[in-house]
CSV table of C-alpha atoms and ligand atoms in Angstrom, one decimal:
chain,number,residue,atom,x,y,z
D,221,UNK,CA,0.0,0.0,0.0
D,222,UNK,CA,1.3,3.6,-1.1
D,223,UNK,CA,2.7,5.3,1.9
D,224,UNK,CA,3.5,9.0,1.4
D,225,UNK,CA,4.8,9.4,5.0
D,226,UNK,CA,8.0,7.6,3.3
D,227,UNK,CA,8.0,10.5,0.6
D,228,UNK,CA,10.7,12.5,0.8
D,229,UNK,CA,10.9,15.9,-1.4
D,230,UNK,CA,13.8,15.4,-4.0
D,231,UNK,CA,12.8,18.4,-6.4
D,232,UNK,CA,10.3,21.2,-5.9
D,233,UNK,CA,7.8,22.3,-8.9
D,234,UNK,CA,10.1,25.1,-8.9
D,235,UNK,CA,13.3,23.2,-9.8
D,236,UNK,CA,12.1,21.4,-12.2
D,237,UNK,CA,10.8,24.3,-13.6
D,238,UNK,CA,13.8,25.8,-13.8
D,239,UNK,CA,15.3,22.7,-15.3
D,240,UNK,CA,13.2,22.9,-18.3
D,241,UNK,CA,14.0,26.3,-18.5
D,242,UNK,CA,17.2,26.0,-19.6
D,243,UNK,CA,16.5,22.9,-21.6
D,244,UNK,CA,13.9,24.6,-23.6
D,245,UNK,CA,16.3,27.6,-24.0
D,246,UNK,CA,19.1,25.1,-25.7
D,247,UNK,CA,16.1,23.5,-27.7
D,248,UNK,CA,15.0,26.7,-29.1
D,249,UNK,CA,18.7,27.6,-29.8
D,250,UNK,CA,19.9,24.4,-31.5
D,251,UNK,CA,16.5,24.0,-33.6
D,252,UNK,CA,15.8,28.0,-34.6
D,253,UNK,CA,14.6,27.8,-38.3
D,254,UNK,CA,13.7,24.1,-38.6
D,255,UNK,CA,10.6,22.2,-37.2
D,256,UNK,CA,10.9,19.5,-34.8
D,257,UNK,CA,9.0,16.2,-33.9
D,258,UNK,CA,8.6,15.6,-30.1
D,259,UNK,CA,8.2,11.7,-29.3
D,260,UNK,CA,7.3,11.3,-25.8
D,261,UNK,CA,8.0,7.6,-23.9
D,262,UNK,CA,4.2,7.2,-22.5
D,263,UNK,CA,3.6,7.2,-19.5
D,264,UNK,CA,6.4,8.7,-17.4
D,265,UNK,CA,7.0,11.6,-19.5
D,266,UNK,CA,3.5,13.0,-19.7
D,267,UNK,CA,3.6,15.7,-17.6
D,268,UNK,CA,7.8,16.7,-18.6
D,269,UNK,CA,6.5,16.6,-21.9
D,270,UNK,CA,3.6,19.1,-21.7
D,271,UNK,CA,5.7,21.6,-20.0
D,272,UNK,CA,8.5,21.4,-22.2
D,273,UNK,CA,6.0,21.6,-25.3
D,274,UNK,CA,4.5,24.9,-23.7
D,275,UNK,CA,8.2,26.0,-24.1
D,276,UNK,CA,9.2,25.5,-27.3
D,277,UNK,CA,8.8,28.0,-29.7
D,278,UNK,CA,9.8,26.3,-32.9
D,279,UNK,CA,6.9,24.9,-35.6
D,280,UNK,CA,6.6,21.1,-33.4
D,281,UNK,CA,4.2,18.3,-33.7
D,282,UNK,CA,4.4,16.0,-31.1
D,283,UNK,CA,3.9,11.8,-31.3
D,284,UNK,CA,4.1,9.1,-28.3
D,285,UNK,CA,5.2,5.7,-27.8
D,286,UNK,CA,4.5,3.1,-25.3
D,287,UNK,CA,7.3,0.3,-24.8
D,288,UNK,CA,7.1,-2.2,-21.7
D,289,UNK,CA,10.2,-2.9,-20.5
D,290,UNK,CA,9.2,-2.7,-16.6
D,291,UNK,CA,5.7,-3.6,-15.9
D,292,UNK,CA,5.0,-3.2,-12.5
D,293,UNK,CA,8.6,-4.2,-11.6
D,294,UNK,CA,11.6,-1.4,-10.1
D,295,UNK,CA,14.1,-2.7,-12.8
D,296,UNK,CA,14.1,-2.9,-16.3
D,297,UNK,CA,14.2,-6.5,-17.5
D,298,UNK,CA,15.8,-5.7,-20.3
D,299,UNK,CA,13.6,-6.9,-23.1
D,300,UNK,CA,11.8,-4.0,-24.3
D,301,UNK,CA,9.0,-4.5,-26.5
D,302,UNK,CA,6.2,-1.6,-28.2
D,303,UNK,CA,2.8,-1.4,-26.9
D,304,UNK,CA,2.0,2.0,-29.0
D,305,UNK,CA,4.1,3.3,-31.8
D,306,UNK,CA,4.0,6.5,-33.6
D,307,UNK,CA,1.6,7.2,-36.3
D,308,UNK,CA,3.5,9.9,-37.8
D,309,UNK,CA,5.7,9.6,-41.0
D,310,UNK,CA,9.2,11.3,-39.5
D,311,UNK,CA,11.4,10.7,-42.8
D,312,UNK,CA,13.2,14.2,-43.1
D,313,UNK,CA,12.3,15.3,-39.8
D,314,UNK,CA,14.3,16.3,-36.8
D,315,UNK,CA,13.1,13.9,-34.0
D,316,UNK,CA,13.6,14.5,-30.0
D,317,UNK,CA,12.5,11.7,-27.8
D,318,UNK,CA,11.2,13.2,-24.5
D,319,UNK,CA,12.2,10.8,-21.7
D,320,UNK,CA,11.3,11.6,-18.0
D,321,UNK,CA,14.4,9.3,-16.4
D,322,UNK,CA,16.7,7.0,-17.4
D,323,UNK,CA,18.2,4.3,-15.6
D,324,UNK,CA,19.7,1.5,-17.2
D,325,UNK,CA,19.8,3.0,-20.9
D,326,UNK,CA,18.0,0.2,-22.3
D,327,UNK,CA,14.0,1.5,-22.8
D,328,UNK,CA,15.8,4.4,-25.0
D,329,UNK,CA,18.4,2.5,-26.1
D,330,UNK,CA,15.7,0.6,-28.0
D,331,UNK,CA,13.8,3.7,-29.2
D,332,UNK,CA,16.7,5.2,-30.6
D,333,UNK,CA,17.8,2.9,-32.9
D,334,UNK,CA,14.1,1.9,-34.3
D,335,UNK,CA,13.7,5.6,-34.9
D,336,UNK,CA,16.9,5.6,-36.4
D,337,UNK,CA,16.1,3.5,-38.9
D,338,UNK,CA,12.9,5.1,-39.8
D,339,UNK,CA,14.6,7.7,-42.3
D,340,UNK,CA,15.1,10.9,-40.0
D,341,UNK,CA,17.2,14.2,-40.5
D,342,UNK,CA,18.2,13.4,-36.7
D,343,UNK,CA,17.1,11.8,-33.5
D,344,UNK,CA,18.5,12.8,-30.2
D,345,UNK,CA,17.0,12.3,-26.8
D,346,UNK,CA,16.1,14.5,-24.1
D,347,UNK,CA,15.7,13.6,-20.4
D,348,UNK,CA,14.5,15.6,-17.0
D,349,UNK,CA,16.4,13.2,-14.8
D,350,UNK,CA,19.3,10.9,-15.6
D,351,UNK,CA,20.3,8.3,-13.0
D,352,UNK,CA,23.9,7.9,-15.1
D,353,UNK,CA,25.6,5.9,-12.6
D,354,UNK,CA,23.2,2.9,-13.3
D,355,UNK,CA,23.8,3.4,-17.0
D,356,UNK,CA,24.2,-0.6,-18.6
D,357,UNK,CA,24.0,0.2,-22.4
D,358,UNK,CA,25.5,3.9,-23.8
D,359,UNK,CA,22.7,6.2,-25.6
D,360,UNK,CA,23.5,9.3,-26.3
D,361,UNK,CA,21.3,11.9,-24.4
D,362,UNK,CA,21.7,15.3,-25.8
D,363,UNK,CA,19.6,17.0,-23.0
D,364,UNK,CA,19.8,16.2,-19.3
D,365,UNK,CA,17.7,18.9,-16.8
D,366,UNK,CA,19.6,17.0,-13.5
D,367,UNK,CA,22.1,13.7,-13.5
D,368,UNK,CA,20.9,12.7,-9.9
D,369,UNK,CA,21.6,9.8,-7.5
D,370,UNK,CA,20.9,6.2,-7.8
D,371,UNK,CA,17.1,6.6,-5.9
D,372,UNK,CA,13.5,5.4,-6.8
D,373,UNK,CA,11.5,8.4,-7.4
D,374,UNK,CA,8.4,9.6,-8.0
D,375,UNK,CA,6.0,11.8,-8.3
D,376,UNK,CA,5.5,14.0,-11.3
D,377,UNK,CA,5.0,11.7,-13.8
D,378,UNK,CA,7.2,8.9,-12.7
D,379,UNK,CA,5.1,6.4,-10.2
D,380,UNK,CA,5.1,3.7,-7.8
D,381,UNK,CA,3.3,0.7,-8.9
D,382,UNK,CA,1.3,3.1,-11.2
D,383,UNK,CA,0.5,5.2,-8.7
D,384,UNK,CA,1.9,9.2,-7.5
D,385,UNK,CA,2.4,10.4,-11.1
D,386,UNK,CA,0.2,13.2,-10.1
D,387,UNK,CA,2.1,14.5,-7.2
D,388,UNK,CA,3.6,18.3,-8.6
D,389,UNK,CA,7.0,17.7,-7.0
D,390,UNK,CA,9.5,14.6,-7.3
D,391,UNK,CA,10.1,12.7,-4.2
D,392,UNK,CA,12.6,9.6,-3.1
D,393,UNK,CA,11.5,6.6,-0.9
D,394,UNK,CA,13.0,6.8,2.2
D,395,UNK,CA,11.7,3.2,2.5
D,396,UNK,CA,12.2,1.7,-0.9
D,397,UNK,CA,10.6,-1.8,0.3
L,666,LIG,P1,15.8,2.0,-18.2
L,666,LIG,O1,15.4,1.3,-19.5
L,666,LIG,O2,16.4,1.2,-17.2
L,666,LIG,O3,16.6,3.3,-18.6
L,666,LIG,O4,14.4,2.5,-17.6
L,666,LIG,C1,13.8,3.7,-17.8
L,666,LIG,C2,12.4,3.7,-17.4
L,666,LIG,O5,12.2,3.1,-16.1
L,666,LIG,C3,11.9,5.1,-17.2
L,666,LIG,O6,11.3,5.6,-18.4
L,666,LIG,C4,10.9,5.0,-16.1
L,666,LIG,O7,9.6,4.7,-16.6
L,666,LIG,C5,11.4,3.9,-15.3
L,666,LIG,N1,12.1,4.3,-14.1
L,666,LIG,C6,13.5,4.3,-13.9
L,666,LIG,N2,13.8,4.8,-12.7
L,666,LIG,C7,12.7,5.2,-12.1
L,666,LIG,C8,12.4,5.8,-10.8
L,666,LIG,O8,13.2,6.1,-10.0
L,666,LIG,N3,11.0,6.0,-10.6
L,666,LIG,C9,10.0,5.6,-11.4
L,666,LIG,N4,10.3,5.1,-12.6
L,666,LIG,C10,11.6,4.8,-13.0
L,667,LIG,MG1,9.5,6.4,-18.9
């Protein structure tokens, strides 16, 4: 059962909006004069992904994927497979995957290369939180708003068991069991 008395507050609403802040500020830098496609990895990245979008200010459509690499399980298991794909054609387009953390590499390692192969001008990856120190296969992430500690968080899109993506702020598990 979800206990937020063992919620700690890791990042306030006003970090992490500060965070995209500057992200959005290097997007709109490196992208001035082209159009972008914004894939977000459903359903973590939700809410990182509509505040972000409200930031950029170059021409963007915006497409989701769901893969299953977790379930309901704290690791990755490492085979990743797609529950949704994008319906969008993205052959001469510049494509940024909007992640909300990475852990292990291997969800985006996946995503990467399949929409790789699909024909881009570019794909590169941007994430709010990178846990690099657990980092098992290289991607290259372009974009990082904080590299933080090796902690289970949620809150703001990122959940326990499904549930606390809702919560504005990102907390750690002071009891992670
Ligand atoms: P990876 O494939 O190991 O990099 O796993 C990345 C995915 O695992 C993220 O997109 C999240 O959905 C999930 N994840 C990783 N760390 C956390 C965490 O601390 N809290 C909640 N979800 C997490
Ligand atoms: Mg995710």
């Amino acid at each position: 059962m979800l206990d937020e008395k063992n919620f700690t507050k890791y990042l306030s609403r006003h970090e992490i909006d500060a965070a995209i802040q500057v992200i959005a500020e290097q997007i709109n830098r490196d992208y001035a004069g082209q159009e972008l496609v914004l894939v977000g990895v459903l359903k973590g990245a939700v809410l990182f992904m509509s505040d972000l979008l409200r930031q950029i200010k170059v021409p963007t459509e915006i497409e989701f994927v769901r893969l299953s690499s977790y379930g309901k399980a704290r690791t990755s298991s490492g085979t990743v497979t797609i529950l949704k794909d994008i319906q969008a054609d993205i052959r001469n387009k510049h494509v940024l995957i909007v992640e909300e953390i990475i852990d292990s590499g291997r969800t985006l390692k996946f995503l990467y290369e399949r929409l790789k192969s699909a024909g881009p001008l570019s794909v590169e990856i941007v994430t709010l939180l990178d846990k690099s120190s657990k980092r098992v296969v290289d991607v290259p992430v372009k974009y990082i708003g904080r590299t933080i500690e090796d902690q289970f968080l949620v809150g703001y899109g990122l959940d326990l068991e499904e549930y606390s993506r809702n919560l504005p702020d990102i907390y750690y598990l002071k009891y992670p069991n």
